Coordinates of C-alpha atoms and ligand atoms in Angstrom, one line a residue:
Chain A
M29 CA 96.0 75.5 88.6
A30 CA 95.5 78.1 86.0
K31 CA 97.4 81.2 86.3
I32 CA 95.1 84.4 85.6
I33 CA 97.2 87.3 84.4
V34 CA 95.6 90.8 83.8
V35 CA 97.6 93.3 81.4
T36 CA 96.3 96.8 82.8
S37 CA 97.7 100.3 82.5
G38 CA 95.4 102.6 83.9
K39 CA 96.0 104.9 80.7
G40 CA 94.8 104.3 77.4
G41 CA 96.7 103.4 74.2
V42 CA 100.0 102.2 75.8
G43 CA 100.0 98.8 74.3
K44 CA 97.9 96.6 76.6
T45 CA 96.1 94.7 73.6
T46 CA 99.3 94.5 71.5
T47 CA 100.9 92.8 74.6
S48 CA 98.1 90.7 75.5
A49 CA 98.1 89.2 71.9
A50 CA 102.1 88.6 72.1
I51 CA 102.3 87.4 75.6
S52 CA 99.2 84.8 74.9
S53 CA 100.8 83.6 71.6
G54 CA 104.1 83.2 73.2
L55 CA 102.9 81.2 76.1
A56 CA 100.9 78.9 73.7
L57 CA 104.0 78.5 71.3
R58 CA 106.0 77.0 74.3
G59 CA 103.1 74.5 74.7
H60 CA 100.8 76.2 77.4
K61 CA 97.3 76.1 76.9
T62 CA 96.3 79.6 77.0
A63 CA 93.3 81.6 76.8
V64 CA 93.2 85.4 75.9
I65 CA 89.7 87.4 77.1
D66 CA 89.0 90.9 75.8
F67 CA 87.4 92.8 78.4
D68 CA 87.0 96.0 76.6
I69 CA 83.4 95.6 76.0
G70 CA 82.1 97.9 73.2
L71 CA 85.6 98.7 71.7
R72 CA 86.8 95.0 70.6
N73 CA 89.9 95.2 69.2
L74 CA 91.8 92.1 70.2
D75 CA 90.0 89.9 68.0
I76 CA 91.3 92.2 64.9
I77 CA 94.8 92.0 66.1
M78 CA 94.6 88.5 66.4
N79 CA 92.8 88.1 63.0
C80 CA 89.8 86.3 64.0
E81 CA 87.1 89.0 63.9
R82 CA 85.4 87.3 60.8
R83 CA 85.1 84.0 63.2
V84 CA 83.5 85.9 65.9
V85 CA 79.8 84.5 66.5
Y86 CA 79.3 84.5 70.3
D87 CA 81.3 86.8 72.8
F88 CA 82.1 87.0 76.4
V89 CA 79.1 88.7 77.4
N90 CA 76.9 85.9 75.7
V91 CA 78.7 83.6 77.7
I92 CA 78.4 85.6 80.9
N93 CA 74.4 86.0 80.2
N94 CA 74.2 82.3 79.3
E95 CA 73.3 82.9 75.9
A96 CA 76.0 80.8 74.6
T97 CA 78.5 78.0 76.2
L98 CA 82.1 79.1 76.7
K99 CA 82.9 76.3 74.2
Q100 CA 80.8 77.9 71.6
A101 CA 82.1 81.3 72.2
L102 CA 86.2 80.4 72.4
I103 CA 87.8 80.9 69.0
K104 CA 90.9 78.7 68.2
D105 CA 93.8 80.6 67.2
K106 CA 94.6 79.6 63.4
R107 CA 98.4 80.0 63.8
V108 CA 99.0 78.3 67.6
D109 CA 97.8 75.0 69.1
N110 CA 96.8 75.8 72.5
L111 CA 95.6 79.5 72.0
F112 CA 92.1 80.6 72.2
I113 CA 90.4 83.9 72.2
L114 CA 87.3 85.1 74.0
P115 CA 86.2 88.0 72.3
A116 CA 84.5 91.0 73.6
S117 CA 81.1 92.3 72.6
Q118 CA 80.3 95.2 70.5
T119 CA 77.3 96.2 71.0
R120 CA 76.9 95.8 75.1
D121 CA 78.2 98.2 77.5
K122 CA 80.8 97.4 80.2
D123 CA 78.2 96.8 82.9
A124 CA 77.3 93.6 81.2
L125 CA 80.1 92.2 83.1
S126 CA 78.9 90.8 86.5
S127 CA 81.3 89.6 89.0
E128 CA 79.8 86.4 89.1
G129 CA 79.8 86.1 85.6
V130 CA 83.0 86.6 85.3
E131 CA 84.2 84.3 88.1
R132 CA 82.0 81.5 86.3
V133 CA 83.9 82.0 83.0
L134 CA 87.5 81.9 84.8
N135 CA 86.6 79.1 86.8
E136 CA 85.2 77.0 83.8
L137 CA 88.3 78.0 81.9
A138 CA 90.5 76.8 84.9
D139 CA 88.2 73.5 84.6
D140 CA 89.1 72.9 81.2
G141 CA 92.9 72.9 81.7
F142 CA 93.9 76.2 80.7
E143 CA 97.3 77.0 82.3
Y144 CA 97.3 80.8 81.4
I145 CA 94.3 83.1 81.4
I146 CA 95.3 86.4 79.9
C147 CA 93.1 89.5 80.9
D148 CA 93.2 92.3 78.4
S149 CA 92.1 95.1 80.4
P150 CA 90.2 98.1 79.1
A151 CA 91.6 101.6 79.8
G152 CA 90.8 103.7 82.9
I153 CA 89.8 102.7 86.3
E154 CA 86.1 102.0 85.8
H155 CA 84.1 98.9 86.1
G156 CA 85.5 96.9 83.2
A157 CA 89.3 97.7 84.3
F158 CA 88.4 96.5 87.7
M159 CA 86.6 93.5 86.3
A160 CA 89.7 92.4 84.4
L161 CA 92.0 92.9 87.6
Y162 CA 89.6 91.5 90.3
F163 CA 90.4 88.0 89.8
A164 CA 93.9 88.2 88.9
D165 CA 96.9 86.3 90.4
M166 CA 99.4 88.3 88.6
A167 CA 99.8 91.8 86.7
I168 CA 101.5 93.0 84.0
V169 CA 101.4 96.7 84.3
V170 CA 102.0 98.1 80.8
A171 CA 103.5 101.6 80.8
N172 CA 105.2 104.0 78.2
P173 CA 108.0 105.7 79.3
E174 CA 106.2 109.2 79.9
V175 CA 105.2 110.7 83.2
S176 CA 101.3 110.4 82.7
S177 CA 101.4 106.7 82.0
V178 CA 103.8 106.0 84.5
R179 CA 101.3 107.9 87.1
D180 CA 98.5 105.7 86.2
S181 CA 100.4 102.5 86.4
D182 CA 101.2 103.6 89.7
R183 CA 97.6 104.3 90.6
I184 CA 96.6 100.9 89.2
L185 CA 99.3 99.1 91.1
G186 CA 97.7 100.7 94.4
I187 CA 94.1 99.3 93.2
L188 CA 95.4 96.1 92.4
Q189 CA 97.0 95.7 95.9
S190 CA 93.9 97.2 97.8
K191 CA 90.8 96.0 95.8
S192 CA 91.5 92.6 94.0
R193 CA 90.3 89.3 95.5
R194 CA 93.8 88.5 96.5
A195 CA 94.0 91.8 98.3
E196 CA 90.7 91.2 100.1
K197 CA 92.2 87.8 101.3
G198 CA 95.2 89.5 102.7
E199 CA 97.4 88.4 99.9
R200 CA 99.4 89.9 97.0
V201 CA 98.9 90.2 93.5
E202 CA 102.4 89.4 91.8
E203 CA 103.1 92.4 90.1
C204 CA 105.5 93.2 87.0
L205 CA 106.3 96.2 84.9
L206 CA 106.4 96.0 81.3
I207 CA 107.7 99.3 79.4
T208 CA 106.6 99.7 76.0
R209 CA 107.2 101.9 72.9
Y210 CA 110.9 102.7 74.5
N211 CA 113.1 104.7 72.1
P212 CA 116.7 104.8 73.4
E213 CA 117.6 107.7 71.2
R214 CA 114.9 109.8 72.5
V215 CA 115.5 108.8 76.1
A216 CA 119.0 109.9 75.5
K217 CA 118.3 113.2 74.2
G218 CA 115.9 113.4 77.5
E219 CA 112.4 113.4 75.8
M220 CA 111.6 110.3 77.4
L221 CA 111.9 108.7 80.7
G222 CA 114.4 106.1 80.9
V223 CA 114.2 102.6 82.3
T224 CA 115.8 103.2 85.5
D225 CA 113.7 106.3 85.9
V226 CA 110.4 104.3 85.6
E227 CA 111.6 101.6 87.7
E228 CA 112.7 103.8 90.2
I229 CA 109.2 105.5 90.5
L230 CA 107.2 102.4 90.3
A231 CA 109.6 100.3 92.7
T232 CA 108.4 97.1 91.2
K233 CA 109.9 94.2 89.1
L234 CA 110.5 94.9 85.4
L235 CA 109.3 92.2 83.1
A236 CA 110.2 93.6 79.8
V237 CA 111.0 96.7 77.9
I238 CA 109.6 96.5 74.3
P239 CA 111.3 99.1 71.9
E240 CA 109.1 101.5 70.0
S241 CA 108.9 99.8 66.3
E242 CA 107.1 99.9 63.1
S243 CA 106.8 96.0 63.1
V244 CA 104.2 96.4 65.8
L245 CA 101.9 98.5 63.4
K246 CA 102.7 96.1 60.4
A247 CA 102.0 93.4 62.5
S248 CA 98.4 94.4 63.9
N249 CA 97.4 95.6 60.3
Q250 CA 98.1 92.0 59.2
G251 CA 96.6 90.1 62.3
V252 CA 99.9 88.5 63.1
P253 CA 100.6 89.1 66.9
V254 CA 104.1 90.4 66.7
I255 CA 105.8 87.8 68.5
H256 CA 105.5 85.9 65.3
D257 CA 108.0 88.3 63.7
K258 CA 111.3 86.5 64.6
E259 CA 113.3 89.5 62.8
S260 CA 111.6 92.4 64.7
K261 CA 113.3 93.8 68.0
A262 CA 109.6 94.1 69.4
G263 CA 108.8 90.3 68.5
Q264 CA 112.4 89.3 70.1
A265 CA 111.7 91.4 73.1
Y266 CA 108.2 89.9 73.8
D267 CA 109.7 86.6 73.4
D268 CA 112.2 87.4 76.6
A269 CA 109.4 88.6 78.2
V270 CA 107.5 85.1 77.9
A271 CA 110.7 83.4 78.8
R272 CA 111.0 85.4 81.7
L273 CA 107.2 84.7 82.7
L274 CA 108.5 81.1 82.8
G275 CA 111.1 81.5 84.9
E276 CA 114.0 82.2 82.5
E277 CA 116.7 84.5 83.1
R278 CA 117.2 87.1 80.3
D279 CA 119.1 89.9 80.0
H280 CA 117.3 93.0 79.0
R281 CA 117.9 94.1 75.4
F282 CA 117.1 97.0 73.3
V283 CA 117.4 99.4 76.1
E284 CA 120.8 101.3 75.2
V285 CA 121.3 103.6 72.1
E286 CA 123.0 101.2 69.6
H287 CA 126.3 102.7 68.2
K288 CA 126.4 101.4 64.6
G289 CA 129.7 99.9 64.0
L290 CA 131.9 101.0 60.9
F291 CA 130.8 97.9 59.1
Q292 CA 127.2 98.4 59.6
R293 CA 127.8 102.0 58.7
L294 CA 129.5 101.0 55.4
F295 CA 126.9 98.8 54.4
G296 CA 123.9 100.5 56.0
R297 CA 122.2 97.6 57.6
K298 CA 120.1 97.9 60.6
Chain B
M10 CA 106.2 83.5 130.6
S11 CA 106.3 80.0 130.8
T12 CA 106.9 79.3 127.4
V13 CA 110.2 81.3 127.5
E14 CA 111.3 79.5 130.5
N15 CA 110.6 76.2 129.0
S16 CA 113.1 77.3 126.3
M17 CA 115.5 78.1 128.8
L18 CA 115.6 75.0 130.5
E19 CA 116.2 73.1 127.5
S20 CA 119.9 74.0 126.7
Q21 CA 118.7 75.3 123.0
P22 CA 116.4 78.2 122.2
P23 CA 113.8 77.2 119.5
S24 CA 115.2 78.2 116.1
S25 CA 112.0 78.3 114.1
F26 CA 110.3 81.0 116.0
R27 CA 110.9 83.6 118.8
L28 CA 108.0 84.6 121.4
K29 CA 107.8 88.6 121.9
A30 CA 105.6 90.6 123.9
G31 CA 104.1 93.0 121.3
L32 CA 102.0 96.3 122.0
F33 CA 100.3 97.0 118.6
P34 CA 97.3 99.6 117.8
L35 CA 94.3 98.0 116.7
T36 CA 91.0 99.5 115.6
L37 CA 87.8 98.7 117.7
L38 CA 84.9 98.0 115.9
E39 CA 82.1 98.6 118.2
V40 CA 78.8 97.1 116.7
Q41 CA 75.6 99.0 117.5
G42 CA 73.2 97.5 115.6
L43 CA 73.0 94.1 113.6
D44 CA 70.7 95.3 110.7
R45 CA 72.6 93.4 107.6
Q46 CA 71.6 96.0 105.1
S47 CA 72.3 99.4 107.1
F48 CA 75.6 97.9 108.3
E49 CA 76.9 97.0 104.7
R50 CA 75.4 100.4 103.4
E51 CA 77.4 102.2 106.2
L52 CA 80.5 100.3 106.3
Q53 CA 80.8 100.6 102.5
L54 CA 80.2 104.6 102.8
K55 CA 83.2 104.7 105.6
V56 CA 85.5 102.5 103.6
A57 CA 85.0 104.6 100.7
E58 CA 86.0 107.8 102.6
A59 CA 89.6 106.4 103.1
P60 CA 90.1 103.1 101.4
A61 CA 93.9 103.2 102.0
F62 CA 92.9 103.2 105.7
F63 CA 91.2 100.3 105.7
Q64 CA 93.7 98.1 103.6
Q65 CA 93.7 94.8 105.4
T66 CA 93.5 96.4 108.6
P67 CA 93.0 94.1 111.7
V68 CA 90.0 95.1 113.8
I69 CA 88.7 94.0 117.1
L70 CA 84.9 93.5 117.5
S71 CA 82.7 94.4 120.2
F72 CA 78.9 94.1 120.5
D73 CA 76.6 96.9 122.2
A74 CA 74.5 94.9 124.6
D75 CA 71.5 96.3 123.0
A76 CA 72.6 95.8 119.3
R77 CA 69.6 94.4 117.4
G78 CA 69.2 92.8 114.2
D79 CA 69.4 89.5 112.3
M80 CA 73.1 89.2 111.1
S81 CA 75.0 86.5 112.6
L82 CA 78.6 86.8 113.7
A83 CA 79.9 84.9 110.5
E84 CA 77.9 87.5 108.2
L85 CA 79.5 90.3 110.1
V86 CA 82.8 88.8 109.7
E87 CA 82.4 88.1 105.9
L88 CA 81.2 91.7 105.3
C89 CA 84.2 93.2 107.2
R90 CA 86.6 91.2 105.2
T91 CA 84.9 92.3 101.5
Q92 CA 85.5 95.9 102.8
G93 CA 89.3 95.2 103.8
L94 CA 88.5 95.1 107.5
V95 CA 90.1 91.7 109.1
P96 CA 88.4 90.9 112.3
V97 CA 90.6 89.3 114.7
V98 CA 89.6 89.3 118.2
L99 CA 86.0 89.5 119.7
R100 CA 86.0 91.5 122.9
G101 CA 83.4 90.7 125.5
G102 CA 80.1 89.4 124.2
S103 CA 77.7 86.4 125.7
E104 CA 78.8 83.0 125.6
E105 CA 77.0 82.4 122.4
L106 CA 78.8 85.1 120.6
Q107 CA 82.0 83.9 122.1
Q108 CA 81.4 80.5 120.6
Q109 CA 80.6 81.9 117.2
A110 CA 83.6 83.7 117.4
L111 CA 85.8 80.5 118.1
Q112 CA 84.4 78.9 115.1
Q113 CA 85.1 82.0 112.9
G114 CA 88.8 81.5 114.2
L115 CA 88.7 84.6 116.0
A116 CA 90.5 85.3 119.2
L117 CA 88.7 86.2 122.6
M118 CA 89.4 89.1 124.5
P119 CA 88.0 89.8 127.9
E120 CA 85.7 92.7 128.4
G121 CA 87.2 95.7 130.8
R122 CA 90.4 96.7 129.3
S123 CA 90.9 100.3 129.3
R124 CA 88.8 101.9 126.7
A125 CA 90.4 103.9 123.8
A126 CA 89.7 107.7 124.4
K127 CA 86.4 109.0 123.0
A128 CA 86.9 110.6 119.4
E129 CA 88.3 114.1 119.4
P130 CA 87.3 115.9 116.3
E131 CA 88.8 114.4 113.5
P132 CA 91.1 116.1 110.9
S133 CA 89.5 117.2 108.2
P134 CA 91.8 115.1 105.4
A135 CA 90.7 111.8 106.9
E136 CA 87.6 112.6 108.7
D137 CA 86.0 110.0 110.9
V138 CA 88.8 107.6 110.4
P139 CA 88.2 105.3 113.3
E140 CA 90.2 105.8 116.2
P141 CA 93.0 103.1 117.2
A142 CA 91.6 100.9 119.9
A143 CA 93.2 99.7 123.0
P144 CA 96.4 97.5 121.7
A145 CA 95.9 93.8 122.0
A146 CA 98.8 93.0 124.3
E147 CA 99.5 90.8 127.1
D148 CA 100.1 93.8 129.7
E149 CA 97.5 96.5 130.7
P150 CA 98.5 99.3 128.2
S151 CA 97.6 102.8 128.4
A152 CA 95.2 104.2 126.0
P153 CA 97.0 105.5 122.8
V154 CA 97.2 109.5 123.3
P155 CA 98.2 111.6 119.9
G156 CA 101.8 111.2 119.5
G157 CA 102.3 108.1 121.7
G158 CA 100.9 104.6 120.8
G159 CA 98.9 104.6 117.6
N160 CA 101.9 104.0 115.5
R161 CA 101.3 102.4 111.9
V162 CA 104.1 100.8 110.0
I163 CA 103.5 100.1 106.3
T164 CA 106.0 97.9 104.1
T165 CA 104.6 98.4 100.5
P166 CA 104.8 101.2 98.5
I167 CA 101.9 103.8 98.7
R168 CA 101.0 104.5 95.2
S169 CA 98.7 107.5 93.8
G170 CA 95.3 107.6 94.7
Q171 CA 95.8 106.1 98.2
Q172 CA 95.6 107.6 101.7
V173 CA 97.0 106.4 104.9
Y174 CA 96.7 108.0 108.3
A175 CA 98.1 107.0 111.6
A176 CA 95.5 108.1 114.2
G177 CA 97.2 108.9 117.3
G178 CA 100.6 108.1 116.7
D179 CA 103.5 108.2 114.1
L180 CA 103.2 106.8 110.4
I181 CA 106.3 104.9 109.5
V182 CA 106.6 103.9 105.7
L183 CA 109.1 101.4 104.8
S184 CA 108.7 102.1 101.2
S185 CA 108.2 105.0 99.0
V186 CA 105.2 107.4 98.9
S187 CA 104.2 108.1 95.3
A188 CA 103.1 111.2 93.8
G189 CA 99.3 111.5 94.0
A190 CA 99.7 109.7 97.4
E191 CA 98.8 111.1 100.7
V192 CA 100.3 110.1 104.4
L193 CA 98.8 111.6 107.5
A194 CA 99.7 111.2 111.2
D195 CA 98.9 112.8 114.4
G196 CA 102.4 112.4 115.4
N197 CA 105.5 112.4 113.0
I198 CA 106.0 110.8 109.7
H199 CA 109.0 108.6 108.7
V200 CA 109.4 107.9 105.0
Y201 CA 112.4 105.2 104.4
G202 CA 111.9 105.7 100.6
P203 CA 111.3 108.9 98.2
L204 CA 108.7 111.2 99.5
R205 CA 106.9 112.2 96.0
G206 CA 103.3 112.6 97.5
R207 CA 102.0 115.0 100.3
A208 CA 102.7 114.4 103.7
L209 CA 101.1 115.7 106.7
A210 CA 102.2 115.2 110.1
G211 CA 100.6 116.6 113.4
V212 CA 97.3 117.0 111.7
R213 CA 95.7 117.5 115.0
G214 CA 97.7 120.4 115.9
D215 CA 100.9 119.0 117.3
T216 CA 103.5 121.5 116.6
G217 CA 106.3 119.3 117.8
A218 CA 105.5 116.7 114.9
R219 CA 108.1 116.4 112.4
I220 CA 108.6 114.7 108.9
F221 CA 111.5 112.6 108.2
C222 CA 112.4 111.1 104.5
Q223 CA 115.0 109.6 102.5
S224 CA 114.3 111.9 99.6
L225 CA 112.5 114.9 99.7
E226 CA 110.5 115.1 96.6
A227 CA 107.3 116.0 98.2
E228 CA 104.1 117.7 96.4
L229 CA 103.3 119.0 99.8
I230 CA 104.6 119.0 103.3
S231 CA 102.3 120.0 106.2
I232 CA 103.2 120.2 110.1
A233 CA 100.0 121.1 112.6
G234 CA 98.4 122.8 109.3
D235 CA 101.3 125.0 108.2
F236 CA 102.4 123.7 104.9
Q237 CA 104.9 124.1 102.0
L238 CA 104.1 123.2 98.3
S239 CA 106.8 121.5 96.1
D240 CA 107.6 124.8 94.5
D241 CA 108.9 126.1 97.7
L242 CA 110.6 122.9 98.6
R243 CA 112.9 122.4 95.3
G244 CA 116.1 124.0 96.9
K245 CA 119.6 122.4 97.7
L246 CA 117.9 120.0 99.7
W247 CA 115.6 118.3 96.9
K248 CA 116.1 114.8 96.7
Q249 CA 118.1 114.9 99.7
P250 CA 117.6 113.1 103.2
V251 CA 115.9 115.5 105.4
Q252 CA 113.9 116.3 108.5
I253 CA 111.1 119.1 108.5
C254 CA 109.8 120.8 111.7
L255 CA 108.2 123.9 112.6
S256 CA 110.8 126.5 114.3
D257 CA 109.2 129.8 115.4
Q258 CA 106.1 129.0 113.4
K259 CA 108.1 128.8 110.4
L260 CA 108.5 125.1 108.4
T261 CA 112.2 124.5 108.4
V262 CA 114.0 121.8 106.2
E263 CA 117.2 120.5 107.4
P264 CA 119.6 117.8 106.1
L265 CA 119.5 114.5 107.9
A266 CA 123.2 114.4 109.0
Ligands
LIG312 N1 106.3 98.5 70.7 C1 105.2 99.6 69.7 N2 106.0 100.3 68.6 C2 105.3 100.9 68.1 N3 103.9 101.1 68.3 C3 103.0 100.4 69.3 C4 104.1 99.5 70.0 N4 103.1 99.1 71.2 C5 101.8 99.5 70.6 N5 101.8 100.4 69.6 C6 100.9 100.9 69.1 O1 99.9 101.6 69.8 C7 98.6 101.8 69.6 C8 97.9 101.5 71.0 O2 98.3 100.0 71.2 P1 97.4 99.0 71.8 O3 96.1 98.9 71.3 O4 97.8 97.8 72.2 O5 96.9 99.6 73.0 P2 95.8 99.4 74.4 O6 96.7 99.7 75.5 O7 95.3 98.1 74.0 O8 95.0 100.9 73.9 P3 93.3 100.5 74.7 O9 93.6 101.4 75.9 O10 92.6 101.7 73.7 O11 92.9 99.4 74.9 C9 98.3 100.7 68.4 O12 98.3 101.5 67.3 C10 99.8 100.0 68.2 O13 100.1 99.7 67.3
LIG313 MG1 93.2 97.8 74.1

């Protein structure tokens, strides 16, 4: 059985695509056959972060409209076996995503033996975001530690548990929270919400806290999902997230302000 | 109840379940016409008015004797489900209809129970939300009266953008009410988590209604139309367990001892 996971947020620019790229790569690195679908029709950028934009011939909408087969449109990742990207169309608009079409593509992926299907949602709560979450078994709700982002996440959680296919069947969508662009120093100064504040407001399970990190920007410029960067804290935090998704217990790191020890101060290493 | 007696005859009660008589408010959907398209359109509009109210709400179906149209019971049930209503019981109906209901896994309930009181003018925030119907229970219940039987219990967080209304009774929320969410009741409102959204008790004018919450962080509190905004509420009792009631036509916030 394929598990369909939507990465969603409501608010834009919080780190959904970064998260979709990292989590899908992480799952595939651990041997799970994984597909990641860009639902952001018209604004595609998953393929850029995954460094395959030059190999896009057919896209998600082509498959939905039967202009190409799923096999033709899926792009195999160059770095990780078991990872496939279904890019968004740049020219269509979001209404091109019909519910029947999306369902057909998801079913076909499941029949092809994909274990995880990651749906990278567009921002907002309009049709595209709705299509991305409608079929989900699980949602990773991405939030930045600030009030407006948290409010939007709350809203999305409400929609998820009332409007998704599972909700219609009287079931719950498994939900978890991923806080990203977290900066413990700024939290300590009271400029950002802390992890416990966010958890308390959203009353849902915490999957991971990803620190604000320059390595993310570097990674997306190079087209290498940040989880491949073993040195970076963001990469390590995403690796923890994937481990937790697969049932491992791991402590949350990078949540407290680091007090540099004497040794570190003397030698100036981060 | 014979089941209970049987289990008492055997020395050990069953450990895997308990049977209890329950009295639960249910919404009654009286079908007046069976034209598929207009039914679908009208139901969609109705649901859009108060989406939270229709979140997996169990309903009793009953049919007007002169309901005309081409829709089968199976189609009707399917339509309801896609809109978040979960038909559970068919009340009355012809033998043929009852046969179809059994095929759909619905329970049957004889006609002639006490009918729910006809709708009074609805409060504006949740206009036209269906009245609670006769509770589905063993004993003949009296129809719910405002502040009486139509209680609703919600166990999951009520999130920003959602609205939940307990018509004809109390609303009990075992979790939190988010900022941007709205809870309404004809009777009292109990929130066993933080209350961060808007809470309106006694919306049909019951001045004796109260609001109880574990942590007062509300955007708005209203009892029988008298309201206060969060700025007025941010006093000593902010984020404290409180009850709020109307005394001498004034909203009063008191600590929950
Ligand atoms: N942990 C992080 N540290 C620093 N920058 C980050 C981090 N996560 C994301 N960013 C940056 O934030 C920006 C938005 O990220 P991303 O595109 O993943 O967001 P999104 O939610 O997918 O946006 P959209 O809503 O437009 O689809 C990017 O420039 C990205 O590099
Ligand atoms: Mg994106």
